[in-house]
Coordinates of C-alpha atoms in Angstrom, one line a residue:
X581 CA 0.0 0.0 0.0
X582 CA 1.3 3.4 -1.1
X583 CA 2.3 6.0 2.3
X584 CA 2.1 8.9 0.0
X585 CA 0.1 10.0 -3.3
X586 CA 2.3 9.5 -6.4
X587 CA 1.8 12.4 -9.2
X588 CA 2.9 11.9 -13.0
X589 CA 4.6 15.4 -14.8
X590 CA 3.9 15.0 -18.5
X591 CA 4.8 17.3 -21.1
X592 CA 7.8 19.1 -23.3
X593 CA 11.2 19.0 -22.0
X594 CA 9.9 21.3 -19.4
X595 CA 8.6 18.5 -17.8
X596 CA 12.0 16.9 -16.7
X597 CA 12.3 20.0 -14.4
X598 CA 10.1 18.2 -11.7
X599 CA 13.0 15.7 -11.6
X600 CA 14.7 17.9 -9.7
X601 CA 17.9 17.9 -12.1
X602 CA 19.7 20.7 -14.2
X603 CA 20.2 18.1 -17.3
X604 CA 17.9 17.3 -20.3
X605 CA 19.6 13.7 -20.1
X606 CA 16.8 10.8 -20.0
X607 CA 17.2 10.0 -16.0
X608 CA 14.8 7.7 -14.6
X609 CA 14.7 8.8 -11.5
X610 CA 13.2 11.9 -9.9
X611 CA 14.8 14.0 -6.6
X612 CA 11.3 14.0 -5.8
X613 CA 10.5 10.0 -5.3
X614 CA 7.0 10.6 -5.7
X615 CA 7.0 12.6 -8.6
X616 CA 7.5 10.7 -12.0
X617 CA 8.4 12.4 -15.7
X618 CA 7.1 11.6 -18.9
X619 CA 8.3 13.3 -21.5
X620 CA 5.9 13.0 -24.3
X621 CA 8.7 14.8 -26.8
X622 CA 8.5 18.3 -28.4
X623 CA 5.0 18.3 -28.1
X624 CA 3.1 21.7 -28.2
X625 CA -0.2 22.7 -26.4
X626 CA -1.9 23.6 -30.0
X627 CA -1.5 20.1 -31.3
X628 CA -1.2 17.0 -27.9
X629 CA -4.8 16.8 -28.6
X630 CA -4.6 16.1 -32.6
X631 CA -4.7 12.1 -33.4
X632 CA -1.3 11.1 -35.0
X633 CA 0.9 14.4 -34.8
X634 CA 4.3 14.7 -36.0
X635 CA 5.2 13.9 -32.2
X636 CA 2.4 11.5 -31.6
X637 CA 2.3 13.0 -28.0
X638 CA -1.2 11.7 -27.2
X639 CA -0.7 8.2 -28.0
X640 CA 2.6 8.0 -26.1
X641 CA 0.8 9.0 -23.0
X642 CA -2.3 6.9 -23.3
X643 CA 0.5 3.7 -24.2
X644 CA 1.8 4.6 -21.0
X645 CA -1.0 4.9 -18.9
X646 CA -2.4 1.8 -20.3
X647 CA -0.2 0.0 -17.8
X648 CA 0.4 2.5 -15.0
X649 CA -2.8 4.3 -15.1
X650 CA -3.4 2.9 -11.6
X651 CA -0.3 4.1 -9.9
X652 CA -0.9 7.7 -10.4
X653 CA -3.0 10.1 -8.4
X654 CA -2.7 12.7 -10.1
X655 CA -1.0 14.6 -13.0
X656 CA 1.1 17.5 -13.5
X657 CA 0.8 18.8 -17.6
X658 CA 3.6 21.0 -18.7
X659 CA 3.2 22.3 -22.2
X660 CA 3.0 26.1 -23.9
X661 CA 6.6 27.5 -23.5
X662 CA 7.4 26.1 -27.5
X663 CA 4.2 27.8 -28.8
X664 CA 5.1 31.1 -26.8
X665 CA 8.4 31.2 -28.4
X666 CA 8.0 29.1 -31.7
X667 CA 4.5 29.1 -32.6
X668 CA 2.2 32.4 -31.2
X669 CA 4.0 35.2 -32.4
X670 CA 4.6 33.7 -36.1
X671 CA 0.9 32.5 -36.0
X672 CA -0.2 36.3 -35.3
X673 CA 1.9 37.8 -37.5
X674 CA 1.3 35.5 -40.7
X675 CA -2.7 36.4 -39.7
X676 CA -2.5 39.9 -39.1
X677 CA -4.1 39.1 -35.7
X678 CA -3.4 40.0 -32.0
X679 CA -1.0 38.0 -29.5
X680 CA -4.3 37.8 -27.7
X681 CA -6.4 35.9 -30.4
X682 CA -3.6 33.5 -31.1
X683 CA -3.2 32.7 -27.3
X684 CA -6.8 32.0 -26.9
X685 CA -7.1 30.0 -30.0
X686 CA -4.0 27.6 -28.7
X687 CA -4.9 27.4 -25.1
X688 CA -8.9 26.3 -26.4
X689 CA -6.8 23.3 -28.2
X690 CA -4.7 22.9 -24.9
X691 CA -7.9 22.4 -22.7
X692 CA -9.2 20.2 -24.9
X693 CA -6.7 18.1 -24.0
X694 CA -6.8 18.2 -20.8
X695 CA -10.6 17.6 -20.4
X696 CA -10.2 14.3 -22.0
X697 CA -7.3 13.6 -19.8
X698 CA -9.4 14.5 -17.3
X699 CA -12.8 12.3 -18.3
X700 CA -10.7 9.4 -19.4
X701 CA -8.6 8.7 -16.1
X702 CA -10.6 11.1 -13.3
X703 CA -7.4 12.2 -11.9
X704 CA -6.6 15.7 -10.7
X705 CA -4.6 17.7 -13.4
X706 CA -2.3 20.8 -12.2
X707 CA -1.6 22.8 -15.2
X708 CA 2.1 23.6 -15.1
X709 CA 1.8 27.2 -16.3
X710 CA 4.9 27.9 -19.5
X711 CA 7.9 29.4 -18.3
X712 CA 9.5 32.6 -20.1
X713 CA 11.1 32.0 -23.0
X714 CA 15.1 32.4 -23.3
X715 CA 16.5 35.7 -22.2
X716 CA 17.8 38.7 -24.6
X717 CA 21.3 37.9 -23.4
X718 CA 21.2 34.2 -25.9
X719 CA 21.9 35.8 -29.2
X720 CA 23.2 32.5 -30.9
X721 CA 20.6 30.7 -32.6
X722 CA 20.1 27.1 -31.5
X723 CA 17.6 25.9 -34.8
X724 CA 16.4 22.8 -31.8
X725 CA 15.0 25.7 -29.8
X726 CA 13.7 28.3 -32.3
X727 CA 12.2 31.6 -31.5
X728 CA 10.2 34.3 -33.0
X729 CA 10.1 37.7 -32.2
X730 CA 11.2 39.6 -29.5
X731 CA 11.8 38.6 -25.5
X732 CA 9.7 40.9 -24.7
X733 CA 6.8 39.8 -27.1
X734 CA 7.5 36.3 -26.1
X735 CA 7.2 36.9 -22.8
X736 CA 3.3 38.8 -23.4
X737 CA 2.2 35.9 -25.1
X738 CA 3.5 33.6 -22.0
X739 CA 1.5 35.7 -19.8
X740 CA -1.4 35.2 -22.0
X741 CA -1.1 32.1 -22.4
X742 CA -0.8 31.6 -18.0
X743 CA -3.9 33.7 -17.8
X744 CA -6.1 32.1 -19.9
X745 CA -5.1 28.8 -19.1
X746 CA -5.4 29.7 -15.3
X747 CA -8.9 30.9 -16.3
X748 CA -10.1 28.1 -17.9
X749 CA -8.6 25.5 -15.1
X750 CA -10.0 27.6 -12.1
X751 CA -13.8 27.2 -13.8
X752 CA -13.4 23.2 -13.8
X753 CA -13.7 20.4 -11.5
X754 CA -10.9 18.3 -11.1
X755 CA -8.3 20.9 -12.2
X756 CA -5.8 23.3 -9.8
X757 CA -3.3 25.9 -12.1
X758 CA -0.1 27.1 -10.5
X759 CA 3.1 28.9 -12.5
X760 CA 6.1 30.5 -12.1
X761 CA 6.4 32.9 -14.8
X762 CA 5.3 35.7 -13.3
X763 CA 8.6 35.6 -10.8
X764 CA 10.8 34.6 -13.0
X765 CA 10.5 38.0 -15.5
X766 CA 12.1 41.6 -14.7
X767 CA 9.4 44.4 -14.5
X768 CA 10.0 45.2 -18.1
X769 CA 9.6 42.2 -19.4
X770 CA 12.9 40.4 -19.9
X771 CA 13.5 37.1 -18.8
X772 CA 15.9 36.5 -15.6
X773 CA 18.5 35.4 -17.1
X774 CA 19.4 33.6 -13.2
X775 CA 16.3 31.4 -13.9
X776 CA 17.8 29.3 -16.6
X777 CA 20.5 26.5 -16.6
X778 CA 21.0 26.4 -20.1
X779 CA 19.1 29.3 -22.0
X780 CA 15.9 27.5 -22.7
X781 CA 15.0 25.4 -19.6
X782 CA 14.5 26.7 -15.8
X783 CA 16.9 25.8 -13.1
X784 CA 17.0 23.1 -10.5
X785 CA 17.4 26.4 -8.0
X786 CA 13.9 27.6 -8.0
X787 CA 12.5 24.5 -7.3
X788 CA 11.6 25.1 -3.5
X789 CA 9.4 28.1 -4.6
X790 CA 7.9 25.6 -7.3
X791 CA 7.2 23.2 -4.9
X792 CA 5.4 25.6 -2.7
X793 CA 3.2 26.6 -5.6
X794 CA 1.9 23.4 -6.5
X795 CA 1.1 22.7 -3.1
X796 CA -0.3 25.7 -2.4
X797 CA -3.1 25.0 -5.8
X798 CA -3.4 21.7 -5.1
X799 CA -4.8 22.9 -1.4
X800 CA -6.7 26.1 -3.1
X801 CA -8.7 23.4 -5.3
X802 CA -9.1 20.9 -2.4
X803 CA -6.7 18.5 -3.6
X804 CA -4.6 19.0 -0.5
X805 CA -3.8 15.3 0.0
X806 CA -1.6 15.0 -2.9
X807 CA 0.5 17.8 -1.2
X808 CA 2.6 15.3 0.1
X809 CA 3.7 14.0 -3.3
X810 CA 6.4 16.7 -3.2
X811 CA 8.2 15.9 -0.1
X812 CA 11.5 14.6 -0.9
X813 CA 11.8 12.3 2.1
X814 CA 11.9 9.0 1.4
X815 CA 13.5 7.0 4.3
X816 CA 12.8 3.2 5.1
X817 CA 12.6 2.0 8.8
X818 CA 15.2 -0.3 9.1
X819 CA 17.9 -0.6 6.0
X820 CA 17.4 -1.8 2.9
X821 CA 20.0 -2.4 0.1
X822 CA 20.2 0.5 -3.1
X823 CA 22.0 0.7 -6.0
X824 CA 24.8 3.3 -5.1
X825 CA 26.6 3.1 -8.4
X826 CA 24.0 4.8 -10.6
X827 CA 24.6 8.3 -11.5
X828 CA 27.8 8.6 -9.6
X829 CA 30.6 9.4 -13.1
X830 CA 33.7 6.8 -12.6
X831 CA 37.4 8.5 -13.4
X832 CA 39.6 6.3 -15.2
X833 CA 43.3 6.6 -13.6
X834 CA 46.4 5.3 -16.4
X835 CA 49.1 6.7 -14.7
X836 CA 49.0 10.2 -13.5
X837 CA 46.3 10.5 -16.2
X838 CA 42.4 11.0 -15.2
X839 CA 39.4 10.5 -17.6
X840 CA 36.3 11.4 -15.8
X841 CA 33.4 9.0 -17.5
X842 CA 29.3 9.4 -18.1
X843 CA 27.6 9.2 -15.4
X844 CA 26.9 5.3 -14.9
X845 CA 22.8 4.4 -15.9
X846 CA 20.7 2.3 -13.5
X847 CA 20.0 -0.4 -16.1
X848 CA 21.9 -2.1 -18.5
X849 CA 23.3 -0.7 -21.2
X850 CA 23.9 -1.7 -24.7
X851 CA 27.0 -0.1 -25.1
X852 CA 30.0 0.0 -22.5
X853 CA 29.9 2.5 -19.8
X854 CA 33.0 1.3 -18.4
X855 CA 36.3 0.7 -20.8
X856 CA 39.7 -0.3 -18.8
X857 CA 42.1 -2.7 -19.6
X858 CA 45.3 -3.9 -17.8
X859 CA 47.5 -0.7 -16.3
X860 CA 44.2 1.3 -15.5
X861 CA 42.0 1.2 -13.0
X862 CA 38.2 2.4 -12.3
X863 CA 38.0 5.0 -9.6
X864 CA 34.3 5.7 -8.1
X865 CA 33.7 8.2 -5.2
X866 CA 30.3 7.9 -3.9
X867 CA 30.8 11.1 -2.0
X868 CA 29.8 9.8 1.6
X869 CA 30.7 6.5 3.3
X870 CA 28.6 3.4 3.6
X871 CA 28.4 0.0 4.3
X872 CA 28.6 -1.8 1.3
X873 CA 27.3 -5.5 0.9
X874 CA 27.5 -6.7 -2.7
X875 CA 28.7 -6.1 -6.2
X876 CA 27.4 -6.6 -9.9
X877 CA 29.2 -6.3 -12.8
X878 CA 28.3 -7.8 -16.4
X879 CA 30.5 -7.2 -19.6
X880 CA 29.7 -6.6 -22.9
X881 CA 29.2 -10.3 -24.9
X882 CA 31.3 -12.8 -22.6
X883 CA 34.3 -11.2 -22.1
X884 CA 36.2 -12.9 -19.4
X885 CA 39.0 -10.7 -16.6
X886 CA 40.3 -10.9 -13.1
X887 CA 40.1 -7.7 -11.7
X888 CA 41.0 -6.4 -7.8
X889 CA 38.5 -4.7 -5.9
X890 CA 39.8 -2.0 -3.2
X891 CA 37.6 0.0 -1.1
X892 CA 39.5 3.8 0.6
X893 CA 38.0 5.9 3.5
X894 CA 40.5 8.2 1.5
X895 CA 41.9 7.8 -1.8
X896 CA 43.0 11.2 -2.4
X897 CA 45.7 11.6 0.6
X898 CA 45.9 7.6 1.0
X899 CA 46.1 5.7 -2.3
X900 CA 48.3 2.6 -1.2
X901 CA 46.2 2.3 2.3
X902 CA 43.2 0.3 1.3
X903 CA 40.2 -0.9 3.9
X904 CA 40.2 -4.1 1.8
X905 CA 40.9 -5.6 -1.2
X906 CA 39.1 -8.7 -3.2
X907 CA 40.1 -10.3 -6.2
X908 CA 37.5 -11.7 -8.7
X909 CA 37.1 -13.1 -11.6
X910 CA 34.3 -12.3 -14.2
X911 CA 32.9 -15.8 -15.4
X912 CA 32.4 -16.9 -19.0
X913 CA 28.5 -15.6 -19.4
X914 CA 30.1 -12.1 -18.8
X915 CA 28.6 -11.8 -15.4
X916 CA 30.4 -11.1 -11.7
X917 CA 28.2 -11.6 -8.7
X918 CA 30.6 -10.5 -5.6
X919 CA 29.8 -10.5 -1.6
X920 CA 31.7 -6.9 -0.1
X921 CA 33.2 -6.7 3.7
X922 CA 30.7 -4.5 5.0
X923 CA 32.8 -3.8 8.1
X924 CA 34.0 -0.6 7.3
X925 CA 32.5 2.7 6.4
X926 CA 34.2 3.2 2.5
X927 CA 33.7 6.0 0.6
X928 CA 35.9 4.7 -2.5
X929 CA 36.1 2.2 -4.8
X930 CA 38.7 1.2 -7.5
X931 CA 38.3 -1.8 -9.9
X932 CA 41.7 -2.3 -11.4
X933 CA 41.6 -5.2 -14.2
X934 CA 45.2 -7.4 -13.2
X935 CA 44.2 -9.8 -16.9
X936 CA 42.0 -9.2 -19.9
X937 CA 40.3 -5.6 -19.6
X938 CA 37.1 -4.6 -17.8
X939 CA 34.3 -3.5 -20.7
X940 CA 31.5 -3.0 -18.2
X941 CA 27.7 -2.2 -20.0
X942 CA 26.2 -2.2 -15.8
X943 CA 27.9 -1.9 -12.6
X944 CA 25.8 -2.3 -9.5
X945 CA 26.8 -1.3 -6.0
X946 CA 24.3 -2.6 -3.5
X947 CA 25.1 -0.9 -0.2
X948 CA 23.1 -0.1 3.0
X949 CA 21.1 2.6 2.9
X950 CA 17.5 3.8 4.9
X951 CA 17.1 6.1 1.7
X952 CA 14.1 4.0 -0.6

């Protein structure tokens, strides 16, 4: 039985921001445990609700909640900051129209949307409202991210877009609107340029006030039970055993030489994410100490090495004075299962291949942790 409500963020790449991370890379985890991401793509407000668009938005959301439907209580929907800065202004400008009349015509095809979201699945919906668009200071022209017109006109239709969309949410059942944007502009206009992490998407660092937002129009709309869905504590009673490895980025040592790596996935990959062969060694910090209990390591096809194992309190300033030290041997399937000493506190750990070389595709650190 679930201890807290669990609510789905679906949208553009604005919806990753409710993993808590400054990075567009496809993590599969959230800072927020009980806040999940689905990006649905580029997707834009006008057209989620059109059957078979050029993202096919819609019909990755319903394949999705096909099977996971039931987990969710509710859904956060975060779309509108393309068609402020891609879409509106063109639109207006190609019709002779007003900012206004383009707004209301893409936020109509927005709601839409979200009142079959809302019939199909009876969930709660909080409508993310768009974020501004980048700041005057970007002058190079990224053709992923395009823009049209001004900051400053940008920015209007944004806040005609938030109105209307807050509007149209505060008249229906089932819905709660909260948004940011009206913080994260200057009084003339102009985006912050403090608010961004890399020119198009908002920061990691105004999360707190985010999070106060959402539960503050989830309560306004009597939804105040999912509140709880955006506490970041999620701590087990007695200790379990987590995964430790994933996202920490291993350095490759040859020498005096480091090579810092990608961060390391929670799954397997189908690639290496670990290359080292005899003379280099695998360095991992985990950047606190912990009891660590077992190690998994599979190799790409069935490569077969023996490799030594050394966990350090403190590598840095004592490199040669390890807490222990196991030597393994990865079996002919490609696979190493491996029982740790869990004695000792380690912060550390350094795989160093002694014959044939280490070309790890997943590395799992299982350790003791109370975090879930």
């Amino acid at each position: 039985m679930k201890s807290k409500p669990v609510l789905l963020a679906i949208g553009d790449s604005h919806s990753k921001f409710w993993r808590g991370v400054d990075s567009q890379a496809p993590y599969t985890q959230s800072l927020l445990p009980n806040v999940k991401v689905l990006h649905l793509g580029p997707v834009t407000a006008h057209n989620i609700n059109r059957a078979e668009s050029s993202t096919r938005g819609k019909e990755k959301l319903i394949t999705h909640l096909e099977s996971f439907a039931p987990s969710y209580d509710g859904f956060i929907v975060c779309m509108g900051e393309i068609d402020c800065r891609a879409h509106i202004i063109r639109v207006a400008l190609k019709a002779r129209t007003s900012i206004e009349q383009a707004v209301e015509a893409t936020v109509s095809n927005y709601f839409e949307f979200l009142d079959w979201l809302y019939d199909t699945y009876g969930k709660p919906i909080l409508v993310w409202g768009p974020t501004p668009t980048s700041p005057s200071k970007v002058t190079k022209t990224d053709t992923s991210f395009p823009r049209i017109g001004t900051v400053v006109e940008r920015n209007y239709a944004t806040m005609q877009f938030n109105r209307t969309a807050q509007r149209l949410a505060e008249a229906r059942q089932g819905f709660a609107f909260a948004t940011q944007f009206f913080e994260l502009v200057d009084a003339t206009g102009h985006s912050r340029p403090d608010a961004f992490y890399d020119n198009y998407h908002i920061t990691k660092n105004v999360m707190r006030d985010a999070v106060d937002r959402a539960r503050s129009a989830l309560a306004d709309r009597g939804f105040a039970h999912l509140a709880s869905a955006f506490d970041p504590w999620s701590i087990a009673k007695v200790p379990r055993l987590k995964n430790i490895a994933a996202w920490t980025v291993p350095t490759i040592l040859d020498g005096d030489a480091r090579r810092r790596l990608n961060a390391l996935p929670d799954r397997r990959s189908e690639c290496a994410v670990i290359t080292a062969g005899t003379g280099q060694s695998v360095l991992i910090d985990f950047h606190s100490f912990f009891r660590l209990s077992q190690l998994k390591l599979a190799q790409l096809g069935s490569t077969v090495a023996t490799l030594t194992i050394e966990a350090f309190s403190d590598f840095e300033r004592a490199p040669d004075q390890p807490v222990w030290s196991v030597q393994a041997s990865i079996c002919e399937d490609g696979r190493l299962t491996l029982a740790l000493p869990d004695d000792d506190f380690v912060k550390y750990l350094v795989l160093r291949p002694d014959e044939g070389a280490l070309d790890v595709c997943h590395l799992k650190v299982l350790a003791h942790t109370f975090e879930q």
